[in-house]
């Protein structure tokens, strides 16, 4: 649209919008960090359980 000569109007965002966007961004970072840690925990747990001849059951 801009390449065809139309103008682009930008407005500042309201503080509540910025706060909400920041909170969502931080939640996603938290989610990915938690998932990564859980993944390594399950891998370590399975490796240790296999060495001890236990079967580790995880709910899916």
Backbone as JSON Lines, residues from 0, in Angstrom:
{"i":0,"aa":"X","n":[0.81,-1.19,0.0],"ca":[0.0,0.0,0.0],"c":[0.86,1.26,0.0]}
{"i":1,"aa":"X","n":[1.91,1.26,0.79],"ca":[2.78,2.43,0.84],"c":[3.48,2.6,-0.5]}
{"i":2,"aa":"X","n":[3.88,1.49,-1.11],"ca":[4.59,1.58,-2.39],"c":[3.7,2.13,-3.5]}
{"i":3,"aa":"X","n":[2.38,2.06,-3.32],"ca":[1.48,2.61,-4.34],"c":[1.1,4.06,-4.06]}
{"i":4,"aa":"X","n":[1.76,4.69,-3.06],"ca":[1.54,6.11,-2.82],"c":[0.61,6.44,-1.67]}
{"i":5,"aa":"X","n":[0.07,5.44,-1.01],"ca":[-0.83,5.72,0.11],"c":[0.0,6.1,1.34]}
{"i":6,"aa":"X","n":[-0.61,6.9,2.21],"ca":[0.14,7.36,3.39],"c":[-0.07,6.39,4.55]}
{"i":7,"aa":"X","n":[0.85,6.46,5.48],"ca":[0.81,5.63,6.68],"c":[0.67,6.54,7.88]}
{"i":8,"aa":"X","n":[-0.34,6.3,8.7],"ca":[-0.56,7.11,9.89],"c":[-0.23,6.26,11.11]}
{"i":9,"aa":"X","n":[0.59,6.8,11.98],"ca":[0.99,6.09,13.19],"c":[0.55,6.9,14.39]}
{"i":10,"aa":"X","n":[-0.07,6.23,15.34],"ca":[-0.5,6.9,16.57],"c":[0.2,6.24,17.75]}
{"i":11,"aa":"X","n":[0.49,7.01,18.78],"ca":[1.08,6.4,19.98],"c":[0.06,5.47,20.64]}
{"i":12,"aa":"X","n":[0.57,4.44,21.27],"ca":[-0.32,3.5,21.96],"c":[-0.63,4.0,23.37]}
{"i":13,"aa":"X","n":[-1.76,3.59,23.86],"ca":[-2.16,3.96,25.23],"c":[-1.35,3.14,26.23]}
{"i":14,"aa":"X","n":[-1.04,3.7,27.39],"ca":[-0.27,2.96,28.4],"c":[-0.86,1.59,28.76]}
{"i":15,"aa":"X","n":[-2.2,1.45,28.9],"ca":[-2.72,0.1,29.2],"c":[-2.43,-0.9,28.08]}
{"i":16,"aa":"X","n":[-2.4,-0.43,26.84],"ca":[-2.09,-1.32,25.73],"c":[-0.65,-1.79,25.81]}
{"i":17,"aa":"X","n":[0.26,-0.88,26.14],"ca":[1.68,-1.26,26.28],"c":[1.86,-2.22,27.44]}
{"i":18,"aa":"X","n":[1.18,-1.97,28.55],"ca":[1.28,-2.86,29.71],"c":[0.77,-4.25,29.38]}
{"i":19,"aa":"X","n":[-0.35,-4.32,28.67],"ca":[-0.91,-5.62,28.3],"c":[0.03,-6.35,27.35]}
{"i":20,"aa":"X","n":[0.59,-5.64,26.37],"ca":[1.51,-6.27,25.42],"c":[2.76,-6.77,26.14]}
{"i":21,"aa":"X","n":[3.27,-6.0,27.06],"ca":[4.47,-6.4,27.82],"c":[4.16,-7.65,28.66]}
{"i":22,"aa":"X","n":[2.99,-7.69,29.29],"ca":[2.61,-8.84,30.12],"c":[2.48,-10.1,29.27]}
{"i":23,"aa":"X","n":[1.88,-9.98,28.1],"ca":[1.75,-11.14,27.21],"c":[3.13,-11.62,26.76]}
{"i":24,"aa":"X","n":[4.01,-10.69,26.42],"ca":[5.38,-11.04,26.01],"c":[6.1,-11.78,27.13]}
{"i":25,"aa":"X","n":[5.98,-11.27,28.36],"ca":[6.65,-11.91,29.5],"c":[6.05,-13.28,29.8]}
{"i":26,"aa":"X","n":[4.73,-13.43,29.63],"ca":[4.1,-14.74,29.85],"c":[4.64,-15.76,28.86]}
{"i":27,"aa":"X","n":[4.82,-15.34,27.6],"ca":[5.36,-16.28,26.6],"c":[6.78,-16.67,26.95]}
{"i":28,"aa":"X","n":[7.6,-15.7,27.41],"ca":[8.96,-16.03,27.81],"c":[8.94,-17.03,28.96]}
{"i":29,"aa":"X","n":[8.04,-16.79,29.91],"ca":[7.9,-17.69,31.06],"c":[7.48,-19.08,30.58]}
{"i":30,"aa":"X","n":[6.52,-19.11,29.66],"ca":[6.01,-20.39,29.15],"c":[7.12,-21.18,28.49]}
{"i":31,"aa":"X","n":[7.91,-20.53,27.63],"ca":[8.97,-21.25,26.93],"c":[10.06,-21.7,27.88]}
{"i":32,"aa":"X","n":[10.38,-20.88,28.87],"ca":[11.4,-21.27,29.85],"c":[10.91,-22.45,30.67]}
{"i":33,"aa":"X","n":[9.65,-22.42,31.08],"ca":[9.09,-23.53,31.86],"c":[9.05,-24.8,31.03]}
{"i":34,"aa":"X","n":[8.62,-24.7,29.78],"ca":[8.58,-25.88,28.91],"c":[9.97,-26.47,28.7]}
{"i":35,"aa":"X","n":[10.97,-25.6,28.52],"ca":[12.34,-26.08,28.34],"c":[12.82,-26.81,29.58]}
{"i":36,"aa":"X","n":[12.57,-26.22,30.74],"ca":[13.0,-26.85,31.99],"c":[12.27,-28.16,32.24]}
{"i":37,"aa":"X","n":[10.97,-28.2,31.96],"ca":[10.22,-29.45,32.13],"c":[10.73,-30.52,31.19]}
{"i":38,"aa":"X","n":[11.05,-30.13,29.97],"ca":[11.58,-31.09,29.0],"c":[12.88,-31.7,29.48]}
{"i":39,"aa":"X","n":[13.79,-30.86,29.97],"ca":[15.07,-31.4,30.46],"c":[14.86,-32.21,31.73]}
{"i":40,"aa":"X","n":[13.89,-31.83,32.57],"ca":[13.59,-32.59,33.77],"c":[13.1,-33.99,33.4]}
{"i":41,"aa":"X","n":[12.18,-34.07,32.43],"ca":[11.67,-35.37,32.01],"c":[12.77,-36.22,31.39]}
{"i":42,"aa":"X","n":[13.64,-35.59,30.59],"ca":[14.73,-36.35,29.97],"c":[15.68,-36.88,31.04]}
{"i":43,"aa":"X","n":[16.05,-36.05,32.0],"ca":[16.93,-36.48,33.08],"c":[16.27,-37.56,33.91]}
{"i":44,"aa":"X","n":[14.98,-37.38,34.21],"ca":[14.25,-38.36,35.01],"c":[14.17,-39.7,34.32]}
{"i":45,"aa":"X","n":[13.93,-39.68,33.02],"ca":[13.84,-40.93,32.27],"c":[15.19,-41.61,32.2]}
{"i":46,"aa":"X","n":[16.24,-40.82,32.04],"ca":[17.58,-41.41,31.96],"c":[17.94,-42.06,33.29]}
{"i":47,"aa":"X","n":[17.66,-41.37,34.39],"ca":[17.98,-41.92,35.71],"c":[17.09,-43.11,36.03]}
{"i":48,"aa":"X","n":[15.81,-43.04,35.66],"ca":[14.89,-44.14,35.92],"c":[15.31,-45.39,35.14]}
{"i":49,"aa":"X","n":[15.78,-45.19,33.91],"ca":[16.22,-46.32,33.09],"c":[17.44,-46.98,33.7]}
{"i":50,"aa":"X","n":[18.34,-46.2,34.27],"ca":[19.53,-46.77,34.9],"c":[19.16,-47.57,36.14]}
{"i":51,"aa":"X","n":[18.08,-47.17,36.82],"ca":[17.65,-47.85,38.04],"c":[16.61,-48.93,37.75]}
{"i":52,"aa":"X","n":[16.32,-49.16,36.48],"ca":[15.35,-50.16,36.02],"c":[13.93,-49.83,36.47]}
{"i":53,"aa":"X","n":[13.63,-48.54,36.57],"ca":[12.27,-48.11,36.85],"c":[11.67,-47.6,35.55]}
{"i":54,"aa":"X","n":[10.37,-47.6,35.47],"ca":[9.68,-47.04,34.31],"c":[9.02,-45.74,34.77]}
{"i":55,"aa":"X","n":[9.35,-44.65,34.12],"ca":[8.78,-43.35,34.47],"c":[7.56,-43.12,33.6]}
{"i":56,"aa":"X","n":[6.42,-42.94,34.21],"ca":[5.18,-42.68,33.48],"c":[4.86,-41.2,33.58]}
{"i":57,"aa":"X","n":[4.62,-40.57,32.45],"ca":[4.24,-39.16,32.45],"c":[2.86,-39.04,31.82]}
{"i":58,"aa":"X","n":[2.01,-38.23,32.41],"ca":[0.67,-38.01,31.87],"c":[0.78,-37.17,30.61]}
{"i":59,"aa":"X","n":[-0.03,-37.5,29.64],"ca":[0.01,-36.74,28.39],"c":[-1.31,-36.14,28.09]}
